[in-house]
PDB file of C-alpha atoms in Angstrom:
ATOM      1  CA  UNK A 214       0.079   0.272   0.046  1.00 53.00           C
ATOM      2  CA  UNK A 215       2.013   3.206  -1.591  1.00 66.00           C
ATOM      3  CA  UNK A 216       0.272   6.769   0.087  1.00 89.00           C
ATOM      4  CA  UNK A 217       1.402   9.524  -1.827  1.00 93.00           C
ATOM      5  CA  UNK A 218       3.200  10.685   1.239  1.00 93.00           C
ATOM      6  CA  UNK A 219       5.058   7.817   1.184  1.00 95.00           C
ATOM      7  CA  UNK A 220       5.555   7.939  -2.938  1.00 95.00           C
ATOM      8  CA  UNK A 221       7.008  12.063  -2.558  1.00 96.00           C
ATOM      9  CA  UNK A 222       8.998  10.535   0.234  1.00 96.00           C
ATOM     10  CA  UNK A 223      10.589   7.535  -1.838  1.00 96.00           C
ATOM     11  CA  UNK A 224      11.690   9.996  -4.246  1.00 96.00           C
ATOM     12  CA  UNK A 225      13.148  12.303  -2.171  1.00 97.00           C
ATOM     13  CA  UNK A 226      15.400  10.171  -0.421  1.00 97.00           C
ATOM     14  CA  UNK A 227      16.770   8.555  -3.500  1.00 97.00           C
ATOM     15  CA  UNK A 228      17.299  12.285  -4.347  1.00 97.00           C
ATOM     16  CA  UNK A 229      19.110  12.776  -1.150  1.00 97.00           C
ATOM     17  CA  UNK A 230      22.586  13.508  -1.732  1.00 96.00           C
ATOM     18  CA  UNK A 231      23.762  14.137   1.694  1.00 95.00           C
ATOM     19  CA  UNK A 232      23.397  10.945   3.917  1.00 94.00           C
ATOM     20  CA  UNK A 233      22.266  13.140   7.083  1.00 93.00           C
ATOM     21  CA  UNK A 234      18.878  14.031   4.810  1.00 95.00           C
ATOM     22  CA  UNK A 235      18.275  10.747   3.646  1.00 96.00           C
ATOM     23  CA  UNK A 236      17.875   9.447   7.324  1.00 95.00           C
ATOM     24  CA  UNK A 237      16.233  11.639   8.299  1.00 95.00           C
ATOM     25  CA  UNK A 238      13.976  11.821   5.445  1.00 97.00           C
ATOM     26  CA  UNK A 239      14.099   7.985   6.469  1.00 97.00           C
ATOM     27  CA  UNK A 240      12.844   9.002  10.024  1.00 96.00           C
ATOM     28  CA  UNK A 241       9.890  11.210   8.099  1.00 95.00           C
ATOM     29  CA  UNK A 242       8.514   7.780   6.177  1.00 97.00           C
ATOM     30  CA  UNK A 243       8.804   5.833   9.062  1.00 97.00           C
ATOM     31  CA  UNK A 244       6.377   7.166  11.225  1.00 95.00           C
ATOM     32  CA  UNK A 245       3.760   7.852   8.198  1.00 95.00           C
ATOM     33  CA  UNK A 246       4.283   4.067   7.885  1.00 96.00           C
ATOM     34  CA  UNK A 247       3.425   3.626  11.373  1.00 94.00           C
ATOM     35  CA  UNK A 248       0.350   5.713  10.811  1.00 93.00           C
ATOM     36  CA  UNK A 249      -1.003   3.985   7.983  1.00 94.00           C
ATOM     37  CA  UNK A 250      -0.399   0.721  10.339  1.00 92.00           C
ATOM     38  CA  UNK A 251       2.110  -0.471   8.638  1.00 95.00           C
ATOM     39  CA  UNK A 252       3.425  -1.220  12.091  1.00 95.00           C
ATOM     40  CA  UNK A 253       6.540  -4.401  11.146  1.00 96.00           C
ATOM     41  CA  UNK A 254       6.997  -1.947   9.000  1.00 96.00           C
ATOM     42  CA  UNK A 255       8.070   0.961  10.867  1.00 96.00           C
ATOM     43  CA  UNK A 256       9.369  -1.324  12.883  1.00 96.00           C
ATOM     44  CA  UNK A 257      11.879  -2.666  10.616  1.00 97.00           C
ATOM     45  CA  UNK A 258      12.861   0.424   9.763  1.00 96.00           C
ATOM     46  CA  UNK A 259      13.094   2.352  13.233  1.00 96.00           C
ATOM     47  CA  UNK A 260      15.501  -0.609  13.859  1.00 96.00           C
ATOM     48  CA  UNK A 261      17.880   0.576  10.177  1.00 95.00           C
ATOM     49  CA  UNK A 262      17.108   4.260  12.004  1.00 96.00           C
ATOM     50  CA  UNK A 263      18.852   3.370  15.048  1.00 95.00           C
ATOM     51  CA  UNK A 264      21.970   1.559  13.662  1.00 95.00           C
ATOM     52  CA  UNK A 265      22.312   5.330  11.234  1.00 94.00           C
ATOM     53  CA  UNK A 266      22.012   7.335  14.821  1.00 92.00           C
ATOM     54  CA  UNK A 267      24.788   5.366  16.886  1.00 92.00           C
ATOM     55  CA  UNK A 268      26.910   5.642  13.114  1.00 91.00           C
ATOM     56  CA  UNK A 269      26.557   9.435  12.501  1.00 88.00           C
ATOM     57  CA  UNK A 270      25.389  10.935  15.802  1.00 89.00           C
ATOM     58  CA  UNK A 271      23.208  13.194  15.160  1.00 90.00           C
ATOM     59  CA  UNK A 272      20.685  15.370  17.070  1.00 90.00           C
ATOM     60  CA  UNK A 273      17.569  15.859  14.934  1.00 91.00           C
ATOM     61  CA  UNK A 274      18.202  12.732  13.694  1.00 92.00           C
ATOM     62  CA  UNK A 275      18.112  11.294  17.474  1.00 92.00           C
ATOM     63  CA  UNK A 276      14.973  13.364  17.530  1.00 92.00           C
ATOM     64  CA  UNK A 277      12.957  12.003  14.637  1.00 93.00           C
ATOM     65  CA  UNK A 278      13.532   8.045  16.369  1.00 95.00           C
ATOM     66  CA  UNK A 279      11.528   8.833  19.669  1.00 94.00           C
ATOM     67  CA  UNK A 280       8.334  10.064  17.510  1.00 94.00           C
ATOM     68  CA  UNK A 281       8.920   7.459  15.546  1.00 95.00           C
ATOM     69  CA  UNK A 282       9.433   4.746  19.130  1.00 94.00           C
ATOM     70  CA  UNK A 283       6.336   6.876  20.137  1.00 94.00           C
ATOM     71  CA  UNK A 284       3.942   6.259  16.705  1.00 94.00           C
ATOM     72  CA  UNK A 285       4.424   2.894  16.573  1.00 94.00           C
ATOM     73  CA  UNK A 286       3.264   2.169  20.327  1.00 91.00           C
ATOM     74  CA  UNK A 287       0.926   5.129  20.460  1.00 91.00           C
ATOM     75  CA  UNK A 288      -0.510   3.208  17.262  1.00 90.00           C
ATOM     76  CA  UNK A 289      -0.395  -1.032  18.035  1.00 86.00           C
ATOM     77  CA  UNK A 290      -1.925  -0.439  21.604  1.00 82.00           C
ATOM     78  CA  UNK A 291      -2.445   3.758  22.381  1.00 74.00           C
ATOM     79  CA  UNK A 292       1.106   2.718  24.944  1.00 71.00           C
ATOM     80  CA  UNK A 293       1.358   5.422  27.980  1.00 74.00           C
ATOM     81  CA  UNK A 294       5.109   5.041  27.331  1.00 83.00           C
ATOM     82  CA  UNK A 295       4.281   7.040  23.179  1.00 90.00           C
ATOM     83  CA  UNK A 296       4.100  10.275  25.205  1.00 90.00           C
ATOM     84  CA  UNK A 297       7.254  10.197  26.872  1.00 92.00           C
ATOM     85  CA  UNK A 298       8.607   9.575  23.424  1.00 94.00           C
ATOM     86  CA  UNK A 299       7.143  12.436  22.392  1.00 94.00           C
ATOM     87  CA  UNK A 300       8.421  14.561  24.580  1.00 93.00           C
ATOM     88  CA  UNK A 301      11.965  13.650  24.294  1.00 94.00           C
ATOM     89  CA  UNK A 302      11.734  14.678  20.286  1.00 94.00           C
ATOM     90  CA  UNK A 303      10.634  17.727  21.867  1.00 93.00           C
ATOM     91  CA  UNK A 304      12.922  17.884  24.224  1.00 94.00           C
ATOM     92  CA  UNK A 305      15.795  17.890  21.113  1.00 93.00           C
ATOM     93  CA  UNK A 306      14.178  19.846  18.416  1.00 92.00           C
ATOM     94  CA  UNK A 307      14.227  22.506  21.406  1.00 91.00           C
ATOM     95  CA  UNK A 308      17.416  22.107  21.927  1.00 92.00           C
ATOM     96  CA  UNK A 309      18.287  21.698  18.517  1.00 91.00           C
ATOM     97  CA  UNK A 310      15.923  24.966  17.725  1.00 92.00           C
ATOM     98  CA  UNK A 311      14.591  22.958  14.368  1.00 91.00           C
ATOM     99  CA  UNK A 312      11.263  24.048  14.506  1.00 91.00           C
ATOM    100  CA  UNK A 313       9.022  21.184  12.446  1.00 91.00           C
ATOM    101  CA  UNK A 314      10.159  19.102  14.654  1.00 92.00           C
ATOM    102  CA  UNK A 315       8.880  21.033  17.944  1.00 92.00           C
ATOM    103  CA  UNK A 316       5.543  21.538  16.017  1.00 91.00           C
ATOM    104  CA  UNK A 317       5.344  17.425  14.958  1.00 92.00           C
ATOM    105  CA  UNK A 318       6.039  16.354  18.947  1.00 93.00           C
ATOM    106  CA  UNK A 319       3.902  18.985  20.507  1.00 93.00           C
ATOM    107  CA  UNK A 320       1.025  17.790  18.455  1.00 92.00           C
ATOM    108  CA  UNK A 321       1.232  14.166  19.000  1.00 93.00           C
ATOM    109  CA  UNK A 322       1.631  15.439  22.655  1.00 93.00           C
ATOM    110  CA  UNK A 323      -1.796  17.633  22.508  1.00 93.00           C
ATOM    111  CA  UNK A 324      -2.996  14.362  20.628  1.00 91.00           C
ATOM    112  CA  UNK A 325      -2.045  11.913  23.715  1.00 90.00           C
ATOM    113  CA  UNK A 326      -3.352  14.768  26.227  1.00 91.00           C
ATOM    114  CA  UNK A 327      -6.966  14.895  24.236  1.00 92.00           C
ATOM    115  CA  UNK A 328      -6.737  10.706  24.299  1.00 88.00           C
ATOM    116  CA  UNK A 329      -6.421  10.525  27.725  1.00 88.00           C
ATOM    117  CA  UNK A 330      -8.862  13.453  28.186  1.00 91.00           C
ATOM    118  CA  UNK A 331      -6.116  15.940  29.973  1.00 91.00           C
ATOM    119  CA  UNK A 332      -7.963  18.634  28.790  1.00 94.00           C
ATOM    120  CA  UNK A 333      -5.379  21.313  30.906  1.00 94.00           C
ATOM    121  CA  UNK A 334      -2.078  19.046  29.366  1.00 91.00           C
ATOM    122  CA  UNK A 335      -4.311  19.408  26.068  1.00 91.00           C
ATOM    123  CA  UNK A 336      -4.329  23.557  26.553  1.00 91.00           C
ATOM    124  CA  UNK A 337      -0.552  23.193  27.569  1.00 89.00           C
ATOM    125  CA  UNK A 338       1.053  21.552  24.435  1.00 88.00           C
ATOM    126  CA  UNK A 339      -1.023  23.944  21.838  1.00 86.00           C
ATOM    127  CA  UNK A 340       0.159  26.432  24.064  1.00 84.00           C
ATOM    128  CA  UNK A 341       3.437  25.445  24.449  1.00 73.00           C
ATOM    129  CA  UNK A 342       3.955  25.418  19.662  1.00 63.00           C
ATOM    130  CA  UNK A 343       2.146  28.792  19.754  1.00 61.00           C
ATOM    131  CA  UNK A 344       4.457  30.605  21.001  1.00 57.00           C
TER     132      UNK A 344
END
């Protein structure tokens, strides 16, 4: 099952000349796989991302790994541990001043708060990004 997003990411991965940019795109693709419910494929991709992160030691790649891992947990069983992974992604993105990752992590944190009917936390996560 190929979505337009997966197809777009596959093309971007193939065209990327920078190895780190390629890994960031692969992480984005793994997250898309998890959102589509292709959890085994997402887990496999996550394993490759972890291996590449050990090689590159890139903070943004590390930040990408956390939400992918959290999305797998979230879509597998709405595991409470997913929120911790989204928070780690947010913290890493904040330290790197990477606004797109901050927004992504804050959105998933807000989603988790909504699912838990924690409206004060939902409001806090929405305000966090709207600063």
